[in-house]
Short mmCIF file of C-alpha atoms and ligand atoms in Angstrom, two decimals:
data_model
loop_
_atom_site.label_atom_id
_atom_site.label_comp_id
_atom_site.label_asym_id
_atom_site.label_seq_id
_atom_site.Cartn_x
_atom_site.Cartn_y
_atom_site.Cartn_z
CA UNK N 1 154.56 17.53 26.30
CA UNK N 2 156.30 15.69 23.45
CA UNK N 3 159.97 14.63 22.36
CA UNK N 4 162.54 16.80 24.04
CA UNK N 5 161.93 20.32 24.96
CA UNK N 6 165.15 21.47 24.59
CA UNK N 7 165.83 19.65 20.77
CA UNK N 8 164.72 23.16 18.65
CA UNK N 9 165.53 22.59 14.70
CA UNK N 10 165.53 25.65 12.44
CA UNK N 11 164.79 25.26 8.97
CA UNK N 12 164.89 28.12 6.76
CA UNK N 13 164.84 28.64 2.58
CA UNK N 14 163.29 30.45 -0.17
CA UNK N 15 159.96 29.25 -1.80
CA UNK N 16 159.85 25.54 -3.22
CA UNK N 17 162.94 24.59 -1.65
CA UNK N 18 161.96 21.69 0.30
CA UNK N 19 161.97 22.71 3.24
CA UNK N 20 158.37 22.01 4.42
CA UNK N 21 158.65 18.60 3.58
CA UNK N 22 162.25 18.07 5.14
CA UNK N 23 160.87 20.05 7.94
CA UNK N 24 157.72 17.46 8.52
CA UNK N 25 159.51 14.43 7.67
CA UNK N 26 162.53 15.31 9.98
CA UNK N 27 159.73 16.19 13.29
CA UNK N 28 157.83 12.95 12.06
CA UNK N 29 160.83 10.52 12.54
CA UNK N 30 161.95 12.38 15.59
CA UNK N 31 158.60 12.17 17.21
CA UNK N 32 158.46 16.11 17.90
CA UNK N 33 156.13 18.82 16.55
CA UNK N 34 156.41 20.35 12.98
CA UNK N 35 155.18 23.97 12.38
CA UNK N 36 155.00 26.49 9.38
CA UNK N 37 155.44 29.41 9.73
CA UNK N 38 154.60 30.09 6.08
CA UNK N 39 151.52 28.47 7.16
CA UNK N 40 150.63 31.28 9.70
CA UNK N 41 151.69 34.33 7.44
CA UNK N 42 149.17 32.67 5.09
CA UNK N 43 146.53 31.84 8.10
CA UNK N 44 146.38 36.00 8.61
CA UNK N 45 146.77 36.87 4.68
CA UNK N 46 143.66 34.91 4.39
CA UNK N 47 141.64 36.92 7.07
CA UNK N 48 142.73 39.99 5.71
CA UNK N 49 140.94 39.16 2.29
CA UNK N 50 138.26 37.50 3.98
CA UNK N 51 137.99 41.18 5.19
CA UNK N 52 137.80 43.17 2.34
CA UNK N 53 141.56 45.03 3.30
CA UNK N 54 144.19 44.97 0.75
CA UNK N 55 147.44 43.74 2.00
CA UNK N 56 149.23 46.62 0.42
CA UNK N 57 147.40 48.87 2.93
CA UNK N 58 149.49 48.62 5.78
CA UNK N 59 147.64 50.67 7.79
CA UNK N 60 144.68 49.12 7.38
CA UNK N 61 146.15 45.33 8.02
CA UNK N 62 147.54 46.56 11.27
CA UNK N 63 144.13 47.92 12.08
CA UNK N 64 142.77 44.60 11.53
CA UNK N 65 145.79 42.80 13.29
CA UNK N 66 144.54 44.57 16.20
CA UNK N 67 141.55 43.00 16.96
CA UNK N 68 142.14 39.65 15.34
CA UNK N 69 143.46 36.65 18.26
CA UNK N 70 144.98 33.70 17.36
CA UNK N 71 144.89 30.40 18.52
CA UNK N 72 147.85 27.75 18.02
CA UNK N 73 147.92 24.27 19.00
CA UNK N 74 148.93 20.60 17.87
CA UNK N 75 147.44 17.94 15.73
CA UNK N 76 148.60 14.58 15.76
CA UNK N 77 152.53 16.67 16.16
CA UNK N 78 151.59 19.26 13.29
CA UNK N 79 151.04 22.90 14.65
CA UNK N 80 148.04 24.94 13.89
CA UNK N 81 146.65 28.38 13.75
CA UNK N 82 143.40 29.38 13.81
CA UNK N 83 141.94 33.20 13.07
CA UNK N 84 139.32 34.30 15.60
CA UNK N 85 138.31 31.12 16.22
CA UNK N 86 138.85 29.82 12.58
CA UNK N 87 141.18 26.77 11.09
CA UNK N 88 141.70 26.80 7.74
CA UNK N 89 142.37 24.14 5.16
CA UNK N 90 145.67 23.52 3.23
CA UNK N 91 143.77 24.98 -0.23
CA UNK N 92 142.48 28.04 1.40
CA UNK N 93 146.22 28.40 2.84
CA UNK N 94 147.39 28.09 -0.44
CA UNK N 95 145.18 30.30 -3.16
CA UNK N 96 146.43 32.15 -5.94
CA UNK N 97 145.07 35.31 -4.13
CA UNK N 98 147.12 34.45 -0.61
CA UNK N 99 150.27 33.53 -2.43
CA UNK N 100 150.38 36.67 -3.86
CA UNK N 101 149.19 38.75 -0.93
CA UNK N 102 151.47 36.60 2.06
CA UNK N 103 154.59 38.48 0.45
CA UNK N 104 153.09 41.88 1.73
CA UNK N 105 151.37 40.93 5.01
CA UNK N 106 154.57 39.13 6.28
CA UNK N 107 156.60 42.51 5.58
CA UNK N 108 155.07 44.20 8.06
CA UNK N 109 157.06 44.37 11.50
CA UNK N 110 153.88 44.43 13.72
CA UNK N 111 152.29 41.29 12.16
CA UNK N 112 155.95 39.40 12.55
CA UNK N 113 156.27 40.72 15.94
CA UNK N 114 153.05 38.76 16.98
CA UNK N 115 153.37 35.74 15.31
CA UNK N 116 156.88 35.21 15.97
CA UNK N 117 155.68 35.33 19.66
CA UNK N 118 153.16 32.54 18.90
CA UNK N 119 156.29 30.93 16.71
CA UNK N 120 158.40 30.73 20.27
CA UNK N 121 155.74 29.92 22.50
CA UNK N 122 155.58 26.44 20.83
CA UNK N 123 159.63 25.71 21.99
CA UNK N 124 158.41 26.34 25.59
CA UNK N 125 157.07 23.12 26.61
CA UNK N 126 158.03 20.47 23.58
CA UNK N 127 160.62 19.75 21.08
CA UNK N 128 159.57 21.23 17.26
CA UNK N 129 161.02 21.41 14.00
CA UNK N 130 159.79 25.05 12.62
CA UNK N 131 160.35 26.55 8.91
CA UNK N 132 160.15 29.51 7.08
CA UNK N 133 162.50 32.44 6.37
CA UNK N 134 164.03 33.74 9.50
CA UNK N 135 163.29 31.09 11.81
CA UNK N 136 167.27 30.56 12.47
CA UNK N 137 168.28 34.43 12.39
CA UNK N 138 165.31 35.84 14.51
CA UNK N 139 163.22 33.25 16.11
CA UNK N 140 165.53 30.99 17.50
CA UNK N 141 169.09 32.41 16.82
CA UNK N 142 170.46 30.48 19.97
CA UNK N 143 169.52 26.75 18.61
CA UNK N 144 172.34 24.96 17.50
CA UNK N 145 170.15 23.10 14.85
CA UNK N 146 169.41 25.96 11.98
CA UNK N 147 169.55 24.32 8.06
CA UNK N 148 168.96 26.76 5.09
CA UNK N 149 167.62 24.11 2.57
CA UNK N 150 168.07 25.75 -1.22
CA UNK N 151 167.29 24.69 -4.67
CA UNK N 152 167.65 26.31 -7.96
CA UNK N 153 165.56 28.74 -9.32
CA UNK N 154 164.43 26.25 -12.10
CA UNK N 155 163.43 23.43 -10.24
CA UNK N 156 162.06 25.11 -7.44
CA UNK N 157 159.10 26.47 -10.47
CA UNK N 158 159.38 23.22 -11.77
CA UNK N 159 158.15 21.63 -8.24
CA UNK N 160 155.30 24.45 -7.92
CA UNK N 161 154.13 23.55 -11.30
CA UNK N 162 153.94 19.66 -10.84
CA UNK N 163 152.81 20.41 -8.03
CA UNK N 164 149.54 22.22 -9.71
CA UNK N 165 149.87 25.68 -7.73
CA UNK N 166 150.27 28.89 -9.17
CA UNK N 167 152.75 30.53 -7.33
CA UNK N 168 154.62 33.71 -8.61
CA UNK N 169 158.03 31.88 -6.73
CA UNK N 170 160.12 34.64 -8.23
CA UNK N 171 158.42 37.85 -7.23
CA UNK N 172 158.23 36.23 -3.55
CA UNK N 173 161.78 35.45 -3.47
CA UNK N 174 162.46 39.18 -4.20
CA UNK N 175 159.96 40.45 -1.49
CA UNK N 176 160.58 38.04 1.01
CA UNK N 177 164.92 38.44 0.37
CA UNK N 178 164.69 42.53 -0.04
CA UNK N 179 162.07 43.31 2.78
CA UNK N 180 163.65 45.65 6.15
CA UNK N 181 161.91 43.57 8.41
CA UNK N 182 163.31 39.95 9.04
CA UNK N 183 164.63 39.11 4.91
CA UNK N 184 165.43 35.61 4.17
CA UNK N 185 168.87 35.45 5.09
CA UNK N 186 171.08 32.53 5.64
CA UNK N 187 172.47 32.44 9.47
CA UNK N 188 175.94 32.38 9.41
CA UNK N 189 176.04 29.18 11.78
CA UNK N 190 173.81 27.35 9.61
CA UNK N 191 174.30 24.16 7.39
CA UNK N 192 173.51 24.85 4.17
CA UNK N 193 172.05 21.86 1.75
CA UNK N 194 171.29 22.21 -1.84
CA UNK N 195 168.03 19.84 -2.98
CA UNK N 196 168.14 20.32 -6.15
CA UNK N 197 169.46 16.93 -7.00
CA UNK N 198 168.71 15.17 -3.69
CA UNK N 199 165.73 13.02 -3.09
CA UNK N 200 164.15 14.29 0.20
CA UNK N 201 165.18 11.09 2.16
CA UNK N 202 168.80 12.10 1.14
CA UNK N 203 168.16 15.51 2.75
CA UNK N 204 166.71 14.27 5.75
CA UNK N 205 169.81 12.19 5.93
CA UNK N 206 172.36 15.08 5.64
CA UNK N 207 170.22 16.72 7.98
CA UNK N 208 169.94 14.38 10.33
CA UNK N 209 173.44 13.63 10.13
CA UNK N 210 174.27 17.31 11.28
CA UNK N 211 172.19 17.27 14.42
CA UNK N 212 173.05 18.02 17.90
CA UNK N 213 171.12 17.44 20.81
O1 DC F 301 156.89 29.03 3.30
P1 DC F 301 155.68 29.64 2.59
O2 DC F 301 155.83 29.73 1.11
O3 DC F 301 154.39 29.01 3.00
O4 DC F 301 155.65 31.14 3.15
C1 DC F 301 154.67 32.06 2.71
C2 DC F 301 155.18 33.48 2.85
O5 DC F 301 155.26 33.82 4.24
C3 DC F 301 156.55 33.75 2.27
O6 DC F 301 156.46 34.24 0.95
C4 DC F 301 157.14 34.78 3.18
C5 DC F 301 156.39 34.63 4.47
N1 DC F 301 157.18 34.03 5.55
C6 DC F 301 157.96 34.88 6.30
O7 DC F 301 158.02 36.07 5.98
N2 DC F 301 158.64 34.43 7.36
C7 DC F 301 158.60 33.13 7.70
N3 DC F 301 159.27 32.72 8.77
C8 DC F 301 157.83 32.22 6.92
C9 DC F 301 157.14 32.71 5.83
#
């Protein structure tokens, strides 16, 4: 068990914000684990192209979803998934073909359903610092610790491109903001910080500065 159990931080956003790195830097300093969700969404969007199944098939992704397990853990305070046995690395978590399939996978409520399962079971025995879209309005809507971290449309691209992906940010922000299950909302209790023209220490500051234990 590491950090405090009870300390559960829940940082949300659209694509590019920040977030992830906020999210890591924040669980780093505070000695607790840091987990993306993103990072699972993607984990299963991989295996279903792996498979052959197109994402926009929900049937058939469900079918899959069915006799796929999962398997989270910790590294060194970083959560990870692994597919039927499988861990992945950060570049096949991040292809052009998952960033533009993730959008349609993570729309479907029986996929959510099980991962956010996996998402909670990590607050059971340790402190963690979890981000992604609806990790303060769904997964943990008690915590008192839930940031939405947001960033202009223009430098969020701008921060894809330097950062060398392709990522379609725009069509995901429409998916992921108009889907029925779970959109990208911002929790009415949450702090809301704009990064556009903060450095990420300043972010982790204002964040930091906003925490209750
Ligand atoms: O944070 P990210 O870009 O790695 O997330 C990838 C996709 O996963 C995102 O487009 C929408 C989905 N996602 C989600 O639906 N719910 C979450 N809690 C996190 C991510």
């Amino acid at each position: 068990m590491s950090g405090n159990p009870s300390l559960v931080i829940a940082i949300d956003g659209p694509a590019a914000s920040g977030k992830s790195t906020v999210a890591k830097r924040l669980a780093s300093e505070l000695g607790i684990v840091f987990v993306s969700s993103g990072g699972m969404y993607r984990a299963f969007t991989w295996w279903v192209l792996e498979n052959g199944v197109d994402p926009a098939r929900t049937g058939d992704v469900e079918a899959l979803l069915e006799k796929t397990e999962f398997q989270c853990g910790e590294q060194d305070n970083i959560g990870t998934i692994a597919v039927n046995g499988q861990l992945l690395s950060r570049e096949q978590l991040a292809n052009e073909a998952v960033n533009g399939g993730v959008s349609l996978v993570a729309a479907i409520p029986s996929v959510r359903s099980r991962l956010v399962d996996e998402q909670r079971a990590y607050a059971k025995e340790r402190g963690v610092v979890m981000e992604g879209r609806d990790i303060g309005s769904v997964v943990f809507p008690d915590t008192s610790n839930k940031f939405y971290i947001d960033a202009s449309p223009e430098v969020r691209e701008q921060r894809r491109r330097a950062e060398g992906i392709d990522d379609s940010i725009a069509a995901r922000d429409k998916m992921d903001s108009n889907r029925k299950a779970s959109p990208l909302v911002i929790p009415e209790d949450a702090t809301v910080v704009d990064s556009s023209d903060l450095s990420i220490e300043e972010v982790v500051e204002k964040v930091k500065k906003s925490l209750v234990s």
